[in-house]
PDB file of C-alpha atoms in Angstrom:
ATOM      1  CA  UNK A1422     122.845 166.636 103.671  1.00  0.00           C
ATOM      2  CA  UNK A1423     121.209 165.752 100.345  1.00  0.00           C
ATOM      3  CA  UNK A1424     121.156 161.991 100.830  1.00  0.00           C
ATOM      4  CA  UNK A1425     118.343 159.972 102.372  1.00  0.00           C
ATOM      5  CA  UNK A1426     120.855 158.035 104.489  1.00  0.00           C
ATOM      6  CA  UNK A1427     121.693 161.195 106.445  1.00  0.00           C
ATOM      7  CA  UNK A1428     118.114 161.367 107.777  1.00  0.00           C
ATOM      8  CA  UNK A1429     117.572 157.647 108.352  1.00  0.00           C
ATOM      9  CA  UNK A1430     118.623 157.689 112.052  1.00  0.00           C
ATOM     10  CA  UNK A1431     115.885 160.245 112.817  1.00  0.00           C
ATOM     11  CA  UNK A1432     113.189 157.899 111.521  1.00  0.00           C
ATOM     12  CA  UNK A1433     114.602 154.695 112.993  1.00  0.00           C
ATOM     13  CA  UNK A1434     112.272 154.229 115.966  1.00  0.00           C
ATOM     14  CA  UNK A1435     109.968 151.477 117.156  1.00  0.00           C
ATOM     15  CA  UNK A1436     106.281 151.879 117.902  1.00  0.00           C
ATOM     16  CA  UNK A1437     107.047 151.406 121.593  1.00  0.00           C
ATOM     17  CA  UNK A1438     109.503 154.359 121.468  1.00  0.00           C
ATOM     18  CA  UNK A1439     106.927 156.634 119.846  1.00  0.00           C
ATOM     19  CA  UNK A1440     104.156 155.593 122.251  1.00  0.00           C
ATOM     20  CA  UNK A1441     106.455 156.150 125.248  1.00  0.00           C
ATOM     21  CA  UNK A1442     107.388 159.626 123.977  1.00  0.00           C
ATOM     22  CA  UNK A1443     103.755 160.518 123.345  1.00  0.00           C
ATOM     23  CA  UNK A1444     102.922 159.319 126.857  1.00  0.00           C
ATOM     24  CA  UNK A1445     105.686 161.563 128.254  1.00  0.00           C
ATOM     25  CA  UNK A1446     104.103 164.574 126.503  1.00  0.00           C
ATOM     26  CA  UNK A1447     100.768 163.921 128.222  1.00  0.00           C
ATOM     27  CA  UNK A1448     102.436 164.262 131.657  1.00  0.00           C
ATOM     28  CA  UNK A1449     104.387 167.499 131.223  1.00  0.00           C
ATOM     29  CA  UNK A1450     105.742 167.841 134.775  1.00  0.00           C
ATOM     30  CA  UNK A1451     108.002 164.773 134.662  1.00  0.00           C
ATOM     31  CA  UNK A1452     110.695 166.664 132.770  1.00  0.00           C
ATOM     32  CA  UNK A1453     112.731 163.647 131.663  1.00  0.00           C
ATOM     33  CA  UNK A1454     111.821 163.667 127.963  1.00  0.00           C
ATOM     34  CA  UNK A1455     115.043 165.430 126.921  1.00  0.00           C
ATOM     35  CA  UNK A1456     117.198 162.960 128.850  1.00  0.00           C
ATOM     36  CA  UNK A1457     115.353 159.976 127.353  1.00  0.00           C
ATOM     37  CA  UNK A1458     115.674 161.251 123.797  1.00  0.00           C
ATOM     38  CA  UNK A1459     119.101 162.918 123.958  1.00  0.00           C
ATOM     39  CA  UNK A1460     120.927 159.950 122.436  1.00  0.00           C
ATOM     40  CA  UNK A1461     118.248 159.194 119.830  1.00  0.00           C
ATOM     41  CA  UNK A1462     115.887 162.079 118.981  1.00  0.00           C
ATOM     42  CA  UNK A1463     113.436 161.182 116.240  1.00  0.00           C
ATOM     43  CA  UNK A1464     111.466 163.056 113.617  1.00  0.00           C
ATOM     44  CA  UNK A1465     109.105 160.188 112.810  1.00  0.00           C
ATOM     45  CA  UNK A1466     106.837 160.728 115.823  1.00  0.00           C
ATOM     46  CA  UNK A1467     106.754 164.519 115.482  1.00  0.00           C
ATOM     47  CA  UNK A1468     105.951 164.282 111.760  1.00  0.00           C
ATOM     48  CA  UNK A1469     103.026 161.919 112.294  1.00  0.00           C
ATOM     49  CA  UNK A1470     101.819 163.770 115.384  1.00  0.00           C
ATOM     50  CA  UNK A1471     101.727 167.002 113.405  1.00  0.00           C
ATOM     51  CA  UNK A1472     100.118 165.339 110.367  1.00  0.00           C
ATOM     52  CA  UNK A1473      97.472 163.681 112.545  1.00  0.00           C
ATOM     53  CA  UNK A1474      96.742 166.983 114.263  1.00  0.00           C
ATOM     54  CA  UNK A1475      96.282 168.699 110.889  1.00  0.00           C
ATOM     55  CA  UNK A1476      93.665 166.213 109.741  1.00  0.00           C
ATOM     56  CA  UNK A1477      91.958 165.848 113.123  1.00  0.00           C
ATOM     57  CA  UNK A1478      91.647 169.626 113.574  1.00  0.00           C
ATOM     58  CA  UNK A1479      90.327 170.142 110.029  1.00  0.00           C
ATOM     59  CA  UNK A1480      87.956 167.154 110.226  1.00  0.00           C
ATOM     60  CA  UNK A1481      86.528 168.025 113.627  1.00  0.00           C
ATOM     61  CA  UNK A1482      86.146 171.689 112.660  1.00  0.00           C
ATOM     62  CA  UNK A1483      84.294 170.632 109.513  1.00  0.00           C
ATOM     63  CA  UNK A1484      82.081 168.231 111.480  1.00  0.00           C
ATOM     64  CA  UNK A1485      81.294 170.858 114.137  1.00  0.00           C
ATOM     65  CA  UNK A1486      80.438 173.423 111.453  1.00  0.00           C
ATOM     66  CA  UNK A1487      78.236 170.875 109.667  1.00  0.00           C
ATOM     67  CA  UNK A1488      76.322 170.030 112.853  1.00  0.00           C
ATOM     68  CA  UNK A1489      75.877 173.684 113.714  1.00  0.00           C
ATOM     69  CA  UNK A1490      74.476 174.496 110.265  1.00  0.00           C
ATOM     70  CA  UNK A1491      72.131 171.492 110.343  1.00  0.00           C
ATOM     71  CA  UNK A1492      70.967 172.473 113.835  1.00  0.00           C
ATOM     72  CA  UNK A1493      70.036 175.948 112.556  1.00  0.00           C
ATOM     73  CA  UNK A1494      68.605 174.483 109.314  1.00  0.00           C
ATOM     74  CA  UNK A1495      71.059 176.440 107.176  1.00  0.00           C
ATOM     75  CA  UNK A1496      72.844 175.379 104.024  1.00  0.00           C
ATOM     76  CA  UNK A1497      76.360 174.051 104.609  1.00  0.00           C
ATOM     77  CA  UNK A1498      79.375 173.948 102.289  1.00  0.00           C
ATOM     78  CA  UNK A1499      82.741 172.322 102.902  1.00  0.00           C
ATOM     79  CA  UNK A1500      85.704 174.659 103.386  1.00  0.00           C
ATOM     80  CA  UNK A1501      88.881 173.084 101.956  1.00  0.00           C
ATOM     81  CA  UNK A1502      90.875 175.983 103.382  1.00  0.00           C
ATOM     82  CA  UNK A1503      90.687 174.350 106.820  1.00  0.00           C
ATOM     83  CA  UNK A1504      93.098 171.623 105.678  1.00  0.00           C
ATOM     84  CA  UNK A1505      95.538 173.928 103.903  1.00  0.00           C
ATOM     85  CA  UNK A1506      95.458 176.499 106.705  1.00  0.00           C
ATOM     86  CA  UNK A1507      96.004 173.887 109.412  1.00  0.00           C
ATOM     87  CA  UNK A1508      98.871 172.317 107.421  1.00  0.00           C
ATOM     88  CA  UNK A1509     100.573 175.695 107.083  1.00  0.00           C
ATOM     89  CA  UNK A1510      99.978 176.547 110.739  1.00  0.00           C
ATOM     90  CA  UNK A1511     101.156 173.303 112.341  1.00  0.00           C
ATOM     91  CA  UNK A1512     103.996 172.383 109.966  1.00  0.00           C
ATOM     92  CA  UNK A1513     105.198 175.988 110.047  1.00  0.00           C
ATOM     93  CA  UNK A1514     104.973 176.150 113.833  1.00  0.00           C
ATOM     94  CA  UNK A1515     106.787 172.885 114.473  1.00  0.00           C
ATOM     95  CA  UNK A1516     109.531 173.863 112.000  1.00  0.00           C
ATOM     96  CA  UNK A1517     110.207 177.540 112.632  1.00  0.00           C
ATOM     97  CA  UNK A1518     109.550 177.973 116.370  1.00  0.00           C
ATOM     98  CA  UNK A1519     112.180 175.356 117.348  1.00  0.00           C
ATOM     99  CA  UNK A1520     114.527 176.871 114.770  1.00  0.00           C
ATOM    100  CA  UNK A1521     114.097 180.296 116.381  1.00  0.00           C
ATOM    101  CA  UNK A1522     114.562 178.837 119.866  1.00  0.00           C
ATOM    102  CA  UNK A1523     117.706 177.047 118.657  1.00  0.00           C
ATOM    103  CA  UNK A1524     119.170 180.380 117.519  1.00  0.00           C
ATOM    104  CA  UNK A1525     118.180 182.117 120.773  1.00  0.00           C
ATOM    105  CA  UNK A1526     119.672 179.375 122.964  1.00  0.00           C
ATOM    106  CA  UNK A1527     122.851 179.389 120.888  1.00  0.00           C
ATOM    107  CA  UNK A1528     123.067 183.175 121.290  1.00  0.00           C
ATOM    108  CA  UNK A1529     122.783 182.843 125.080  1.00  0.00           C
ATOM    109  CA  UNK A1530     125.480 180.117 125.086  1.00  0.00           C
ATOM    110  CA  UNK A1531     122.978 177.458 126.150  1.00  0.00           C
ATOM    111  CA  UNK A1532     122.840 175.377 122.978  1.00  0.00           C
ATOM    112  CA  UNK A1533     120.383 172.573 122.419  1.00  0.00           C
ATOM    113  CA  UNK A1534     120.385 170.293 119.382  1.00  0.00           C
ATOM    114  CA  UNK A1535     118.105 171.394 116.555  1.00  0.00           C
ATOM    115  CA  UNK A1536     116.767 167.876 115.948  1.00  0.00           C
ATOM    116  CA  UNK A1537     116.208 167.559 119.699  1.00  0.00           C
ATOM    117  CA  UNK A1538     114.109 170.748 119.637  1.00  0.00           C
ATOM    118  CA  UNK A1539     112.114 169.571 116.605  1.00  0.00           C
ATOM    119  CA  UNK A1540     111.504 166.284 118.418  1.00  0.00           C
ATOM    120  CA  UNK A1541     110.407 168.053 121.606  1.00  0.00           C
ATOM    121  CA  UNK A1542     108.097 170.508 119.845  1.00  0.00           C
ATOM    122  CA  UNK A1543     106.619 167.820 117.607  1.00  0.00           C
ATOM    123  CA  UNK A1544     105.616 165.675 120.557  1.00  0.00           C
ATOM    124  CA  UNK A1545     104.392 168.744 122.445  1.00  0.00           C
ATOM    125  CA  UNK A1546     101.609 169.109 119.864  1.00  0.00           C
ATOM    126  CA  UNK A1547     100.099 165.712 120.706  1.00  0.00           C
ATOM    127  CA  UNK A1548      97.924 167.132 123.498  1.00  0.00           C
ATOM    128  CA  UNK A1549      96.078 169.238 120.900  1.00  0.00           C
ATOM    129  CA  UNK A1550      94.711 166.062 119.245  1.00  0.00           C
ATOM    130  CA  UNK A1551      92.469 165.024 122.184  1.00  0.00           C
ATOM    131  CA  UNK A1552      91.713 168.722 122.742  1.00  0.00           C
ATOM    132  CA  UNK A1553      90.440 168.944 119.163  1.00  0.00           C
ATOM    133  CA  UNK A1554      88.308 165.843 119.681  1.00  0.00           C
ATOM    134  CA  UNK A1555      86.804 167.324 122.857  1.00  0.00           C
ATOM    135  CA  UNK A1556      85.931 170.492 120.938  1.00  0.00           C
ATOM    136  CA  UNK A1557      82.947 168.653 119.469  1.00  0.00           C
ATOM    137  CA  UNK A1558      81.082 169.580 122.661  1.00  0.00           C
ATOM    138  CA  UNK A1559      78.943 172.591 121.637  1.00  0.00           C
ATOM    139  CA  UNK A1560      79.629 174.679 124.754  1.00  0.00           C
ATOM    140  CA  UNK A1561      81.791 177.706 124.007  1.00  0.00           C
ATOM    141  CA  UNK A1562      83.265 178.131 127.498  1.00  0.00           C
ATOM    142  CA  UNK A1563      84.173 174.417 127.531  1.00  0.00           C
ATOM    143  CA  UNK A1564      86.040 174.847 124.230  1.00  0.00           C
ATOM    144  CA  UNK A1565      87.993 177.787 125.656  1.00  0.00           C
ATOM    145  CA  UNK A1566      88.893 175.787 128.778  1.00  0.00           C
ATOM    146  CA  UNK A1567      90.038 172.820 126.661  1.00  0.00           C
ATOM    147  CA  UNK A1568      92.173 175.099 124.445  1.00  0.00           C
ATOM    148  CA  UNK A1569      93.690 176.784 127.501  1.00  0.00           C
ATOM    149  CA  UNK A1570      94.480 173.530 129.296  1.00  0.00           C
ATOM    150  CA  UNK A1571      96.016 172.023 126.140  1.00  0.00           C
ATOM    151  CA  UNK A1572      98.119 175.134 125.557  1.00  0.00           C
ATOM    152  CA  UNK A1573      99.267 175.190 129.190  1.00  0.00           C
ATOM    153  CA  UNK A1574     100.173 171.474 129.172  1.00  0.00           C
ATOM    154  CA  UNK A1575     102.042 171.812 125.883  1.00  0.00           C
ATOM    155  CA  UNK A1576     103.928 174.894 127.065  1.00  0.00           C
ATOM    156  CA  UNK A1577     104.789 173.240 130.377  1.00  0.00           C
ATOM    157  CA  UNK A1578     106.077 170.137 128.582  1.00  0.00           C
ATOM    158  CA  UNK A1579     108.471 172.216 126.465  1.00  0.00           C
ATOM    159  CA  UNK A1580     109.609 174.540 129.275  1.00  0.00           C
ATOM    160  CA  UNK A1581     110.173 171.803 131.882  1.00  0.00           C
ATOM    161  CA  UNK A1582     112.151 169.673 129.440  1.00  0.00           C
ATOM    162  CA  UNK A1583     114.329 172.600 128.394  1.00  0.00           C
ATOM    163  CA  UNK A1584     114.931 173.869 131.931  1.00  0.00           C
ATOM    164  CA  UNK A1585     118.612 172.824 131.986  1.00  0.00           C
ATOM    165  CA  UNK A1586     119.322 174.760 128.783  1.00  0.00           C
ATOM    166  CA  UNK A1587     117.180 177.698 129.851  1.00  0.00           C
ATOM    167  CA  UNK A1588     118.801 178.025 133.289  1.00  0.00           C
ATOM    168  CA  UNK A1589     122.224 178.090 131.600  1.00  0.00           C
ATOM    169  CA  UNK A1590     121.180 181.172 129.643  1.00  0.00           C
ATOM    170  CA  UNK A1591     121.732 183.416 132.651  1.00  0.00           C
ATOM    171  CA  UNK A1592     119.457 186.198 133.867  1.00  0.00           C
ATOM    172  CA  UNK A1593     117.294 186.188 130.762  1.00  0.00           C
ATOM    173  CA  UNK A1594     115.942 182.678 131.373  1.00  0.00           C
ATOM    174  CA  UNK A1595     112.569 184.113 132.397  1.00  0.00           C
ATOM    175  CA  UNK A1596     112.136 185.788 128.988  1.00  0.00           C
ATOM    176  CA  UNK A1597     112.756 182.487 127.212  1.00  0.00           C
ATOM    177  CA  UNK A1598     110.253 180.655 129.421  1.00  0.00           C
ATOM    178  CA  UNK A1599     107.692 183.446 128.934  1.00  0.00           C
ATOM    179  CA  UNK A1600     108.253 183.276 125.169  1.00  0.00           C
ATOM    180  CA  UNK A1601     107.721 179.508 125.136  1.00  0.00           C
ATOM    181  CA  UNK A1602     104.510 179.836 127.139  1.00  0.00           C
ATOM    182  CA  UNK A1603     103.147 182.683 125.040  1.00  0.00           C
ATOM    183  CA  UNK A1604     103.843 180.902 121.747  1.00  0.00           C
ATOM    184  CA  UNK A1605     102.235 177.640 122.876  1.00  0.00           C
ATOM    185  CA  UNK A1606      99.228 179.459 124.342  1.00  0.00           C
ATOM    186  CA  UNK A1607      99.021 181.540 121.172  1.00  0.00           C
ATOM    187  CA  UNK A1608      98.846 178.328 119.161  1.00  0.00           C
ATOM    188  CA  UNK A1609      96.011 177.109 121.391  1.00  0.00           C
ATOM    189  CA  UNK A1610      94.114 180.393 120.899  1.00  0.00           C
ATOM    190  CA  UNK A1611      94.609 180.218 117.111  1.00  0.00           C
ATOM    191  CA  UNK A1612      93.341 176.641 117.127  1.00  0.00           C
ATOM    192  CA  UNK A1613      90.263 177.696 119.070  1.00  0.00           C
ATOM    193  CA  UNK A1614      89.527 180.859 117.076  1.00  0.00           C
ATOM    194  CA  UNK A1615      90.083 179.512 113.582  1.00  0.00           C
ATOM    195  CA  UNK A1616      88.823 175.959 113.908  1.00  0.00           C
ATOM    196  CA  UNK A1617      86.266 176.000 116.694  1.00  0.00           C
ATOM    197  CA  UNK A1618      84.559 179.358 116.606  1.00  0.00           C
ATOM    198  CA  UNK A1619      81.370 178.598 114.751  1.00  0.00           C
ATOM    199  CA  UNK A1620      79.260 181.244 113.048  1.00  0.00           C
ATOM    200  CA  UNK A1621      76.091 180.333 111.161  1.00  0.00           C
TER     201      UNK A1621
END
């Protein structure tokens, strides 16, 4: 557990593997991500997806705030808290939500591998990167639509790929699916409210 060699298999992926897994996350209804990664789940792609999202969200939010202040001819100052807050939000989310789901699925006798869940949730965040880029458009309703679509696609990706485990959990499968959807949509709302609600 405390040696680097123990974690090496989770970072031993090619660029083509990572690109294929990212591509799978963009089309959430296919539902074959878990089967494709079951023998070799990785943490490399999820780590860099999450890290990229942190910097993209903070950078775009800063840029949008800057443009808004310049448009209204107001003084603008950089807010370093955007980076630290986004790091805490996304790293915390991608670590603790799969951990909680792992415990819940184990409780309902429908276990899924913890690394598999971290892999799935890490790639599920990719859709928020283009959503953050599209949030440059200064139309508030458009930003809400983008956040909602990204949250829905991310939630669908996770739920569809966990359907075999969720269906094995018995009658309470609907609660697990609802929880997955609400958490992913909640993340989308937090992203919209904290990063892309501009006040001058």
